[in-house]
Amino acid sequence: MRKIASGLAPVIPLDRNAKKPLHRQIYEGYRKAILERHLRAGQQIPSTRALALELGVSRIPLLNAYSQLLAEGFFESRAGSGTFVANLLPDRVVRAPTRPAARANMHSGRRPVSSRAQLLPPFKAVPWTRGSGAFSVGQVAVDHFPVDTWSRLIARHSRRLHARSAHFNDPRGDRAFRQAVAEYLRTARAVKCDEQQIMIVSGSQEALDLSARVLLDPGSQVWIEEPGYWLARRVLTLAGCELVPVPVDRDGLDVAAGMKLSRTARAAYVTPSHQFPLGVTMSASRRLQLLNWAQSCGSWIIEDDYDSEYRYGVTPIASLQGLDTNARVIYVGTFSKTLLPSLRVGYLVMPADLVDRFMAVRVAMDIFPSHVNQAVLTDFINDGHFGRHIRRTRLLYAERRERLVHCLHNEFDSRLESVGTEAGVHLTVTLPPVIPDRPLSERAALEKLWLWPLSPCYMSEPSRQGFILGFGSVATAEIPKAVRRMAMVLRPETDARN
Ligand SMILES: Cc1ncc(COP(=O)(O)O)c(C=O)c1O
């Protein structure tokens, strides 16, 4: 049974000058709240002492009102635990027509919304995002998360509530946490930064939003990867930018093509370590080309380094920001892949001269990030748990990835091509271009198999069809069965068109 909020009082407007006595007003206030279903059966009622204090009246009218409500069966008292709205309500309540909660009239008069908000298509939950397991994208190995350590750190920091940490804080986040993140990024990602340049945010999404607010204007042209990350597209669309889809090939974003399409674009959004969704790594020459373009045109590069901790069998690759000698790169990272997406913690590395601007905008958005997770994560990183967790999950995901690649090859042979298998917690398979991916994803979702179609990652006409397969949350032993199920769903199409 759903738990009901306890001990909260309904709004009872008391008029001390009215002829109607206070006990009657309180009685009628409760009765009305019950009849209109604002209070529900089983909900706890505050004690007369607490409510007298809250309403600023003596206990006498409350004792009178409560005893009448008890006598009429609206309330019931349970020895030792208090007074509750009765579970078996009086007949007249049960028989009262169940009026739908009074709804505001939403169909009359002008109801303007911003033209910005209208730039976005409505958000619709698509069938392939409705479940978890094989092969949902963006999911991680929750069962391998170090729950005991995490709970211990949460308990430690919940006990230690200092005035300093309880109140308003630096818009960039806690200094100790920024220091830990800066050290991690300098060491593991060759990012050039100190803690002054770090801003803690609620995931990459907030980092992108903040960057767009600071750097871009309505009408600014922005290169985005084609195919690319749909949530980055949404942020830039909301900012009123003109999106310029630039093709991605085996070396990453095609800079020369970008320059032909819009040489003076204000910014480029890229995922150079592991292009989303094709999984390619941007080559060294493309990185230099991109940095040169940004410097020569006075443009910005937003580097989304969302899952670079996971690379398999290939040498780690440093961040693009680390190569940049002109402070043109805004670096974005997240704990959504290394820890949990629901933590909603990420970070941004700002060029030193933009720190003040980012801080001013952040204060206008949500002031500063919430404290407890930052304190926990600081210890989690500094005590070595983060490094250990990454090493462990890297082995785990490497095993899952290998099994998935192997099973896909066995099951489909050349009918599906796997791409971008060297990094991350997803890989992409491409279908023969004549087979549309979306209807197959819809069919698979009916079988509780989550195949994210590739075509919606394109802004213009898709040149590839296929699926993005997340393997983060699929146990290695379950992968062969899941791939067989996938083959069953796809077989009529893949066999017919082969
Ligand atoms: C390209 C890309 N960037 C960022 C993220 C993570 O976003 P967030 O940190 O907002 O959870 C994802 C998640 O799947 C992603 O695919």
Short mmCIF file of C-alpha atoms and ligand atoms in Angstrom, two decimals:
data_model
loop_
_atom_site.label_atom_id
_atom_site.label_comp_id
_atom_site.label_asym_id
_atom_site.label_seq_id
_atom_site.Cartn_x
_atom_site.Cartn_y
_atom_site.Cartn_z
CA MET A 1 0.00 0.00 0.00
CA ARG A 2 1.23 3.48 -0.84
CA LYS A 3 2.49 5.40 2.19
CA ILE A 4 0.54 8.51 3.02
CA ALA A 5 2.16 11.72 4.23
CA SER A 6 1.59 11.89 7.97
CA GLY A 7 0.66 14.58 10.41
CA LEU A 8 0.06 17.34 7.87
CA ALA A 9 -2.87 19.67 8.47
CA PRO A 10 -5.26 20.71 5.67
CA VAL A 11 -5.72 24.40 4.99
CA ILE A 12 -8.44 25.51 7.47
CA PRO A 13 -9.22 29.21 7.09
CA LEU A 14 -10.20 30.43 10.57
CA ASP A 15 -12.08 33.67 11.02
CA ARG A 16 -11.78 34.76 14.62
CA ASN A 17 -14.36 37.55 14.10
CA ALA A 18 -17.00 35.28 12.58
CA LYS A 19 -20.15 34.37 14.49
CA LYS A 20 -19.46 30.70 13.82
CA PRO A 21 -17.49 29.27 16.77
CA LEU A 22 -13.91 28.12 16.16
CA HIS A 23 -14.61 24.45 16.94
CA ARG A 24 -17.33 24.46 14.26
CA GLN A 25 -15.00 26.08 11.71
CA ILE A 26 -12.33 23.45 12.44
CA TYR A 27 -14.87 20.61 12.27
CA GLU A 28 -16.23 21.86 8.93
CA GLY A 29 -12.70 22.45 7.58
CA TYR A 30 -11.74 18.82 8.22
CA ARG A 31 -15.06 17.44 7.03
CA LYS A 32 -14.80 19.34 3.75
CA ALA A 33 -11.17 18.24 3.26
CA ILE A 34 -12.25 14.59 3.72
CA LEU A 35 -15.34 14.88 1.49
CA GLU A 36 -13.30 16.52 -1.25
CA ARG A 37 -10.61 13.86 -0.89
CA HIS A 38 -7.88 16.28 0.07
CA LEU A 39 -7.35 14.02 3.04
CA ARG A 40 -7.35 10.32 2.38
CA ALA A 41 -8.35 7.28 4.42
CA GLY A 42 -5.51 6.24 6.73
CA GLN A 43 -3.80 9.61 6.72
CA GLN A 44 -2.52 10.73 10.10
CA ILE A 45 -3.93 13.91 11.63
CA PRO A 46 -1.72 16.22 13.71
CA SER A 47 -2.22 16.12 17.48
CA THR A 48 -4.50 18.80 18.96
CA ARG A 49 -1.48 20.25 20.76
CA ALA A 50 0.56 20.61 17.54
CA LEU A 51 -2.36 22.01 15.54
CA ALA A 52 -3.32 24.47 18.30
CA LEU A 53 0.18 25.88 18.09
CA GLU A 54 0.11 25.99 14.31
CA LEU A 55 -3.28 27.73 14.15
CA GLY A 56 -2.57 30.01 17.10
CA VAL A 57 -5.71 28.93 19.06
CA SER A 58 -6.23 27.19 22.40
CA ARG A 59 -6.64 23.39 22.46
CA ILE A 60 -10.30 23.58 23.57
CA PRO A 61 -11.90 24.19 20.12
CA LEU A 62 -9.63 21.53 18.64
CA LEU A 63 -10.59 18.96 21.30
CA ASN A 64 -14.25 19.69 20.61
CA ALA A 65 -13.89 19.46 16.81
CA TYR A 66 -11.81 16.24 16.99
CA SER A 67 -14.27 14.56 19.36
CA GLN A 68 -17.16 15.34 17.00
CA LEU A 69 -15.24 14.03 13.98
CA LEU A 70 -14.41 10.88 15.96
CA ALA A 71 -18.03 10.47 17.02
CA GLU A 72 -19.25 10.82 13.42
CA GLY A 73 -16.73 8.28 12.15
CA PHE A 74 -14.57 10.66 10.09
CA PHE A 75 -11.59 10.11 12.38
CA GLU A 76 -10.42 7.05 14.24
CA SER A 77 -7.88 7.00 17.01
CA ARG A 78 -5.31 4.24 17.35
CA ALA A 79 -3.96 3.68 20.84
CA GLY A 80 -0.38 4.85 21.09
CA SER A 81 -0.07 6.08 17.53
CA GLY A 82 -2.49 9.01 17.15
CA THR A 83 -5.55 10.09 15.19
CA PHE A 84 -6.18 9.11 11.56
CA VAL A 85 -8.76 9.70 8.83
CA ALA A 86 -11.03 6.67 9.21
CA ASN A 87 -10.42 3.76 6.88
CA LEU A 88 -14.14 2.95 6.82
CA LEU A 89 -15.72 6.30 6.26
CA PRO A 90 -19.36 7.09 7.16
CA ASP A 91 -21.97 6.10 4.58
CA ARG A 92 -22.60 9.62 3.40
CA VAL A 93 -18.92 10.02 2.51
CA VAL A 94 -18.75 6.75 0.66
CA ARG A 95 -21.92 7.62 -1.24
CA ALA A 96 -20.82 11.17 -1.99
CA PRO A 97 -20.34 11.52 -5.72
CA THR A 98 -16.64 11.21 -6.45
CA ARG A 99 -16.21 14.64 -7.94
CA PRO A 100 -13.07 14.80 -9.96
CA ALA A 101 -10.70 17.15 -8.17
CA ALA A 102 -11.77 20.64 -9.09
CA ARG A 103 -9.86 21.39 -12.26
CA ALA A 104 -8.82 24.80 -13.40
CA ASN A 105 -10.47 25.76 -16.65
CA MET A 106 -7.69 25.45 -19.17
CA HIS A 107 -9.69 26.22 -22.27
CA SER A 108 -10.53 29.88 -22.04
CA GLY A 109 -8.58 33.05 -22.50
CA ARG A 110 -5.08 33.54 -23.84
CA ARG A 111 -2.50 31.15 -22.39
CA PRO A 112 0.78 32.28 -23.92
CA VAL A 113 3.95 30.20 -23.58
CA SER A 114 7.40 31.36 -24.65
CA SER A 115 8.40 31.04 -28.27
CA ARG A 116 11.57 29.32 -26.96
CA ALA A 117 9.52 26.53 -25.39
CA GLN A 118 7.67 26.08 -28.67
CA LEU A 119 10.93 25.41 -30.48
CA LEU A 120 11.04 21.94 -28.94
CA PRO A 121 8.98 19.00 -30.14
CA PRO A 122 6.83 17.52 -27.34
CA PHE A 123 8.60 15.01 -25.12
CA LYS A 124 7.23 11.53 -25.75
CA ALA A 125 8.48 8.39 -24.02
CA VAL A 126 9.34 6.09 -26.92
CA PRO A 127 8.77 2.32 -26.49
CA TRP A 128 12.47 1.37 -26.43
CA THR A 129 13.13 3.53 -23.36
CA ARG A 130 10.45 1.91 -21.23
CA GLY A 131 12.42 -0.93 -19.67
CA SER A 132 15.76 -1.98 -18.30
CA GLY A 133 18.18 -4.76 -19.19
CA ALA A 134 19.10 -5.94 -22.69
CA PHE A 135 19.96 -3.59 -24.49
CA SER A 136 18.84 -0.41 -22.87
CA VAL A 137 21.17 2.54 -23.49
CA GLY A 138 22.55 4.64 -20.63
CA GLN A 139 22.23 1.90 -18.01
CA VAL A 140 25.08 0.73 -15.83
CA ALA A 141 25.88 -2.31 -13.66
CA VAL A 142 23.85 -1.22 -10.63
CA ASP A 143 24.42 -4.60 -8.95
CA HIS A 144 28.18 -3.92 -8.94
CA PHE A 145 27.84 -0.50 -7.35
CA PRO A 146 29.69 -0.37 -3.99
CA VAL A 147 26.53 0.12 -1.97
CA ASP A 148 28.10 -0.49 1.46
CA THR A 149 30.85 2.07 1.00
CA TRP A 150 28.41 4.55 -0.47
CA SER A 151 25.91 4.14 2.39
CA ARG A 152 28.70 4.53 4.95
CA LEU A 153 29.81 7.79 3.36
CA ILE A 154 26.24 9.07 3.09
CA ALA A 155 25.71 8.31 6.80
CA ARG A 156 29.02 10.01 7.65
CA HIS A 157 28.11 13.18 5.84
CA SER A 158 24.51 13.27 6.97
CA ARG A 159 25.76 13.25 10.56
CA ARG A 160 28.25 16.04 9.91
CA LEU A 161 26.03 18.96 9.14
CA HIS A 162 28.08 22.14 9.57
CA ALA A 163 26.67 25.63 9.26
CA ARG A 164 29.20 26.06 6.45
CA SER A 165 27.82 23.18 4.41
CA ALA A 166 24.17 23.73 5.32
CA HIS A 167 23.85 27.16 3.80
CA PHE A 168 24.57 28.89 0.51
CA ASN A 169 27.79 27.89 -1.13
CA ASP A 170 30.08 28.75 -4.07
CA PRO A 171 28.10 28.67 -7.35
CA ARG A 172 30.75 26.29 -8.74
CA GLY A 173 30.26 23.74 -5.94
CA ASP A 174 32.26 22.66 -2.88
CA ARG A 175 35.93 23.53 -3.13
CA ALA A 176 37.13 20.15 -1.83
CA PHE A 177 35.06 18.35 -4.44
CA ARG A 178 36.27 20.61 -7.22
CA GLN A 179 39.83 19.90 -6.12
CA ALA A 180 39.20 16.15 -6.26
CA VAL A 181 37.57 16.41 -9.71
CA ALA A 182 40.36 18.66 -11.03
CA GLU A 183 42.99 16.21 -9.85
CA TYR A 184 41.15 13.29 -11.41
CA LEU A 185 40.79 15.12 -14.74
CA ARG A 186 44.42 16.24 -14.83
CA THR A 187 45.62 12.72 -14.13
CA ALA A 188 43.18 10.50 -15.98
CA ARG A 189 42.10 12.75 -18.85
CA ALA A 190 45.09 15.12 -19.29
CA VAL A 191 42.70 18.04 -18.87
CA LYS A 192 44.49 21.33 -18.17
CA CYS A 193 42.69 22.81 -15.19
CA ASP A 194 42.67 23.80 -11.56
CA GLU A 195 39.71 23.76 -9.20
CA GLN A 196 38.88 27.41 -9.97
CA GLN A 197 37.80 26.31 -13.45
CA ILE A 198 35.59 23.44 -12.33
CA MET A 199 31.86 23.85 -12.01
CA ILE A 200 29.80 21.02 -10.52
CA VAL A 201 26.49 20.53 -12.31
CA SER A 202 23.60 18.09 -12.37
CA GLY A 203 25.00 15.96 -15.19
CA SER A 204 26.23 16.79 -18.69
CA GLN A 205 22.82 18.10 -19.57
CA GLU A 206 23.06 21.04 -17.20
CA ALA A 207 26.63 21.64 -18.36
CA LEU A 208 25.43 21.91 -21.96
CA ASP A 209 22.56 24.19 -20.99
CA LEU A 210 24.86 26.44 -19.00
CA SER A 211 27.41 26.56 -21.83
CA ALA A 212 24.68 27.44 -24.32
CA ARG A 213 23.44 30.26 -22.08
CA VAL A 214 26.93 31.68 -21.67
CA LEU A 215 28.28 31.26 -25.19
CA LEU A 216 25.42 31.22 -27.68
CA ASP A 217 22.70 33.54 -28.91
CA PRO A 218 19.43 32.81 -30.68
CA GLY A 219 20.44 32.33 -34.31
CA SER A 220 24.05 31.30 -33.52
CA GLN A 221 25.16 28.53 -35.84
CA VAL A 222 26.47 25.45 -34.04
CA TRP A 223 28.04 22.36 -35.58
CA ILE A 224 26.62 19.17 -34.24
CA GLU A 225 27.66 15.65 -35.11
CA GLU A 226 25.48 13.82 -37.65
CA PRO A 227 24.40 11.34 -36.34
CA GLY A 228 24.58 12.73 -32.83
CA TYR A 229 23.31 13.00 -29.28
CA TRP A 230 19.64 13.97 -29.30
CA LEU A 231 19.72 15.62 -25.86
CA ALA A 232 22.49 18.00 -26.94
CA ARG A 233 20.31 18.88 -29.93
CA ARG A 234 17.46 19.72 -27.58
CA VAL A 235 19.56 22.10 -25.50
CA LEU A 236 20.83 23.93 -28.55
CA THR A 237 17.37 24.07 -30.10
CA LEU A 238 15.98 25.53 -26.89
CA ALA A 239 18.72 28.16 -26.97
CA GLY A 240 17.38 29.19 -30.40
CA CYS A 241 20.58 28.14 -32.19
CA GLU A 242 20.74 27.16 -35.83
CA LEU A 243 21.99 23.58 -35.81
CA VAL A 244 24.42 22.62 -38.55
CA PRO A 245 24.63 18.83 -38.87
CA VAL A 246 28.20 17.88 -39.83
CA PRO A 247 28.84 14.31 -41.01
CA VAL A 248 30.92 11.90 -38.94
CA ASP A 249 33.25 9.40 -40.63
CA ARG A 250 35.76 6.90 -39.25
CA ASP A 251 37.97 9.81 -38.03
CA GLY A 252 35.16 11.57 -36.21
CA LEU A 253 33.53 14.87 -37.12
CA ASP A 254 34.47 15.91 -40.67
CA VAL A 255 35.94 19.36 -39.99
CA ALA A 256 36.41 20.23 -43.67
CA ALA A 257 32.72 19.46 -44.31
CA GLY A 258 31.80 21.63 -41.31
CA MET A 259 33.82 24.51 -42.71
CA LYS A 260 32.04 24.20 -46.03
CA LEU A 261 28.63 24.19 -44.35
CA SER A 262 29.31 27.06 -41.94
CA ARG A 263 32.86 28.34 -41.64
CA THR A 264 32.06 30.91 -38.98
CA ALA A 265 29.82 28.84 -36.73
CA ARG A 266 29.92 30.11 -33.15
CA ALA A 267 30.58 26.66 -31.69
CA ALA A 268 30.94 22.92 -32.30
CA TYR A 269 29.53 20.23 -30.02
CA VAL A 270 31.62 17.03 -30.20
CA THR A 271 32.11 13.66 -28.47
CA PRO A 272 35.72 13.05 -29.58
CA SER A 273 36.66 10.16 -27.25
CA HIS A 274 33.72 7.97 -28.22
CA GLN A 275 31.41 9.53 -30.77
CA PHE A 276 27.77 9.11 -29.85
CA PRO A 277 26.28 6.98 -31.37
CA LEU A 278 28.80 5.60 -33.89
CA GLY A 279 31.55 5.04 -31.32
CA VAL A 280 34.50 6.25 -33.42
CA THR A 281 37.40 8.08 -31.76
CA MET A 282 38.36 11.39 -33.34
CA SER A 283 41.79 11.06 -34.96
CA ALA A 284 44.72 13.24 -33.90
CA SER A 285 44.75 15.13 -37.19
CA ARG A 286 41.03 15.90 -36.96
CA ARG A 287 41.50 17.13 -33.39
CA LEU A 288 44.19 19.54 -34.52
CA GLN A 289 42.08 20.62 -37.48
CA LEU A 290 39.12 21.30 -35.20
CA LEU A 291 41.22 23.29 -32.71
CA ASN A 292 42.77 25.32 -35.54
CA TRP A 293 39.37 26.07 -36.99
CA ALA A 294 38.07 27.23 -33.58
CA GLN A 295 41.07 29.48 -33.04
CA SER A 296 41.02 30.99 -36.53
CA CYS A 297 37.27 31.70 -36.45
CA GLY A 298 36.97 32.71 -32.79
CA SER A 299 34.62 29.76 -32.15
CA TRP A 300 34.06 27.53 -29.13
CA ILE A 301 34.29 23.75 -28.86
CA ILE A 302 32.09 21.92 -26.38
CA GLU A 303 33.75 18.57 -25.67
CA ASP A 304 31.34 16.01 -24.19
CA ASP A 305 33.60 13.34 -22.64
CA TYR A 306 30.76 11.24 -21.28
CA ASP A 307 32.21 7.70 -21.12
CA SER A 308 35.94 7.89 -21.86
CA GLU A 309 36.81 5.94 -18.68
CA TYR A 310 35.83 2.80 -20.56
CA ARG A 311 38.24 1.90 -23.34
CA TYR A 312 39.10 -1.71 -24.16
CA GLY A 313 42.25 -3.12 -25.67
CA VAL A 314 43.32 0.25 -27.08
CA THR A 315 45.52 2.91 -25.51
CA PRO A 316 43.70 5.56 -23.47
CA ILE A 317 43.22 8.74 -25.38
CA ALA A 318 43.69 12.18 -23.83
CA SER A 319 40.99 14.82 -23.89
CA LEU A 320 40.72 17.35 -26.71
CA GLN A 321 40.84 20.08 -24.06
CA GLY A 322 44.33 18.87 -23.08
CA LEU A 323 45.58 19.52 -26.62
CA ASP A 324 44.11 22.99 -26.84
CA THR A 325 46.61 25.83 -26.43
CA ASN A 326 44.08 28.64 -26.90
CA ALA A 327 41.45 27.90 -24.22
CA ARG A 328 38.76 27.33 -26.86
CA VAL A 329 37.38 24.11 -25.34
CA ILE A 330 34.66 23.83 -22.71
CA TYR A 331 35.06 20.33 -21.28
CA VAL A 332 31.99 18.45 -20.02
CA GLY A 333 32.05 15.24 -17.98
CA THR A 334 29.66 13.18 -15.88
CA PHE A 335 29.37 10.49 -13.20
CA SER A 336 26.39 9.01 -15.06
CA LYS A 337 28.45 6.22 -16.65
CA THR A 338 31.13 5.66 -14.01
CA LEU A 339 28.67 5.65 -11.09
CA LEU A 340 24.92 6.12 -11.57
CA PRO A 341 22.88 8.29 -13.94
CA SER A 342 20.38 9.03 -11.17
CA LEU A 343 23.06 10.74 -9.06
CA ARG A 344 22.75 13.67 -11.47
CA VAL A 345 26.29 14.89 -10.89
CA GLY A 346 28.58 16.11 -13.63
CA TYR A 347 31.22 18.78 -14.13
CA LEU A 348 32.30 21.47 -16.48
CA VAL A 349 35.81 22.81 -17.06
CA MET A 350 35.61 26.47 -18.02
CA PRO A 351 38.32 28.50 -19.73
CA ALA A 352 39.77 30.68 -16.96
CA ASP A 353 38.58 33.95 -18.53
CA LEU A 354 34.97 32.71 -18.66
CA VAL A 355 34.69 31.62 -15.04
CA ASP A 356 32.97 34.82 -13.89
CA ARG A 357 30.43 34.66 -16.70
CA PHE A 358 29.59 31.03 -16.00
CA MET A 359 29.22 31.80 -12.29
CA ALA A 360 26.90 34.74 -12.92
CA VAL A 361 24.66 32.61 -15.17
CA ARG A 362 24.69 29.65 -12.78
CA VAL A 363 23.51 31.85 -9.91
CA ALA A 364 20.55 32.86 -12.06
CA MET A 365 19.72 29.21 -12.79
CA ASP A 366 19.93 27.16 -9.59
CA ILE A 367 22.39 29.16 -7.46
CA PHE A 368 24.71 26.26 -6.56
CA PRO A 369 24.71 22.45 -6.48
CA SER A 370 23.33 20.40 -3.59
CA HIS A 371 25.92 19.53 -0.94
CA VAL A 372 25.64 15.96 0.39
CA ASN A 373 26.47 14.11 -2.84
CA GLN A 374 29.48 16.35 -3.34
CA ALA A 375 30.82 15.59 0.14
CA VAL A 376 30.26 11.87 -0.38
CA LEU A 377 31.90 11.92 -3.81
CA THR A 378 34.90 13.85 -2.46
CA ASP A 379 35.66 11.05 0.01
CA PHE A 380 34.73 8.43 -2.55
CA ILE A 381 37.39 9.80 -4.92
CA ASN A 382 40.04 10.74 -2.35
CA ASP A 383 39.81 7.40 -0.49
CA GLY A 384 40.43 5.49 -3.73
CA HIS A 385 36.95 3.95 -4.13
CA PHE A 386 36.30 5.73 -7.41
CA GLY A 387 39.51 4.49 -9.03
CA ARG A 388 38.82 0.94 -7.81
CA HIS A 389 35.24 1.04 -9.05
CA ILE A 390 36.35 2.20 -12.50
CA ARG A 391 39.00 -0.53 -12.73
CA ARG A 392 36.49 -3.20 -11.67
CA THR A 393 33.72 -2.06 -13.98
CA ARG A 394 36.16 -1.64 -16.85
CA LEU A 395 36.94 -5.37 -16.61
CA LEU A 396 33.27 -6.20 -16.24
CA TYR A 397 32.17 -4.12 -19.23
CA ALA A 398 35.09 -5.42 -21.30
CA GLU A 399 33.81 -8.95 -20.69
CA ARG A 400 30.22 -7.98 -21.55
CA ARG A 401 31.31 -6.13 -24.66
CA GLU A 402 33.42 -9.06 -25.85
CA ARG A 403 30.57 -11.51 -25.30
CA LEU A 404 28.15 -9.23 -27.11
CA VAL A 405 30.43 -8.74 -30.12
CA HIS A 406 31.02 -12.49 -30.27
CA CYS A 407 27.32 -13.39 -30.02
CA LEU A 408 26.33 -10.78 -32.60
CA HIS A 409 28.88 -12.20 -34.99
CA ASN A 410 27.71 -15.79 -34.40
CA GLU A 411 24.05 -14.97 -34.69
CA PHE A 412 24.03 -12.47 -37.54
CA ASP A 413 27.30 -13.02 -39.36
CA SER A 414 27.55 -10.19 -41.90
CA ARG A 415 23.87 -9.23 -41.76
CA LEU A 416 24.63 -6.73 -38.99
CA GLU A 417 27.80 -4.69 -38.84
CA SER A 418 29.10 -3.70 -35.38
CA VAL A 419 30.76 -0.31 -35.07
CA GLY A 420 32.41 1.60 -32.22
CA THR A 421 33.13 -1.45 -30.11
CA GLU A 422 36.36 -0.17 -28.56
CA ALA A 423 34.93 2.01 -25.84
CA GLY A 424 31.95 2.90 -23.68
CA VAL A 425 29.00 0.88 -22.44
CA HIS A 426 27.14 0.65 -25.71
CA LEU A 427 27.95 -0.31 -29.26
CA THR A 428 26.12 0.27 -32.49
CA VAL A 429 25.07 -2.21 -35.13
CA THR A 430 24.04 -1.13 -38.61
CA LEU A 431 21.37 -2.81 -40.69
CA PRO A 432 21.31 -2.98 -44.46
CA PRO A 433 20.08 0.56 -45.29
CA VAL A 434 16.83 -0.72 -46.86
CA ILE A 435 15.59 -2.04 -43.51
CA PRO A 436 13.99 0.70 -41.38
CA ASP A 437 15.05 0.41 -37.74
CA ARG A 438 12.15 2.10 -35.90
CA PRO A 439 9.41 -0.49 -36.62
CA LEU A 440 11.81 -3.22 -35.53
CA SER A 441 12.57 -1.37 -32.30
CA GLU A 442 8.83 -1.07 -31.68
CA ARG A 443 8.36 -4.78 -32.33
CA ALA A 444 11.26 -5.66 -30.03
CA ALA A 445 9.86 -3.49 -27.22
CA LEU A 446 6.71 -5.66 -27.24
CA GLU A 447 9.06 -8.56 -26.41
CA LYS A 448 10.69 -6.46 -23.67
CA LEU A 449 13.88 -6.15 -25.68
CA TRP A 450 15.13 -2.61 -25.83
CA LEU A 451 16.75 -1.83 -29.18
CA TRP A 452 17.38 1.89 -29.57
CA PRO A 453 17.03 2.78 -33.24
CA LEU A 454 19.90 4.64 -34.86
CA SER A 455 17.88 6.70 -37.34
CA PRO A 456 16.47 9.21 -34.76
CA CYS A 457 20.09 10.24 -34.06
CA TYR A 458 20.09 11.92 -37.47
CA MET A 459 18.81 15.43 -37.89
CA SER A 460 18.50 15.13 -41.65
CA GLU A 461 17.67 12.07 -43.79
CA PRO A 462 19.38 9.10 -42.03
CA SER A 463 22.15 7.54 -44.09
CA ARG A 464 22.26 4.51 -41.81
CA GLN A 465 19.71 2.31 -40.04
CA GLY A 466 20.59 0.20 -37.04
CA PHE A 467 20.51 -0.07 -33.28
CA ILE A 468 22.45 1.27 -30.32
CA LEU A 469 22.93 -1.61 -27.91
CA GLY A 470 23.65 -0.80 -24.27
CA PHE A 471 25.41 -3.64 -22.45
CA GLY A 472 26.12 -1.92 -19.12
CA SER A 473 23.24 -3.50 -17.24
CA VAL A 474 23.15 -6.94 -18.93
CA ALA A 475 24.86 -9.78 -17.04
CA THR A 476 27.45 -11.48 -19.24
CA ALA A 477 25.69 -14.83 -18.93
CA GLU A 478 22.44 -13.35 -20.22
CA ILE A 479 23.92 -11.85 -23.36
CA PRO A 480 23.75 -14.98 -25.61
CA LYS A 481 20.04 -15.45 -24.83
CA ALA A 482 19.31 -11.76 -25.38
CA VAL A 483 21.09 -11.82 -28.75
CA ARG A 484 19.09 -14.92 -29.76
CA ARG A 485 15.89 -13.07 -28.84
CA MET A 486 17.07 -10.14 -30.89
CA ALA A 487 17.72 -12.45 -33.85
CA MET A 488 14.18 -13.83 -33.55
CA VAL A 489 12.68 -10.35 -33.65
CA LEU A 490 14.83 -9.24 -36.59
CA ARG A 491 15.01 -12.48 -38.55
CA PRO A 492 12.03 -11.99 -40.89
CA GLU A 493 13.55 -8.69 -42.07
CA THR A 494 17.24 -9.53 -42.08
CA ASP A 495 16.66 -12.87 -43.85
CA ALA A 496 14.27 -11.46 -46.44
CA ARG A 497 16.56 -8.60 -47.45
CA ASN A 498 19.78 -10.59 -47.52
C1 LIG B 1 26.59 11.73 -25.58
C2 LIG B 1 26.19 11.70 -24.14
N1 LIG B 1 26.54 12.71 -23.35
C3 LIG B 1 26.21 12.72 -22.04
C4 LIG B 1 25.52 11.68 -21.47
C5 LIG B 1 25.22 11.71 -20.00
O1 LIG B 1 24.36 12.72 -19.68
P1 LIG B 1 24.08 13.14 -18.16
O2 LIG B 1 25.39 13.44 -17.52
O3 LIG B 1 23.22 14.35 -18.29
O4 LIG B 1 23.41 11.99 -17.51
C6 LIG B 1 25.12 10.62 -22.26
C7 LIG B 1 24.33 9.54 -21.65
O5 LIG B 1 23.97 8.55 -22.19
C8 LIG B 1 25.47 10.62 -23.63
O6 LIG B 1 25.10 9.61 -24.42
#
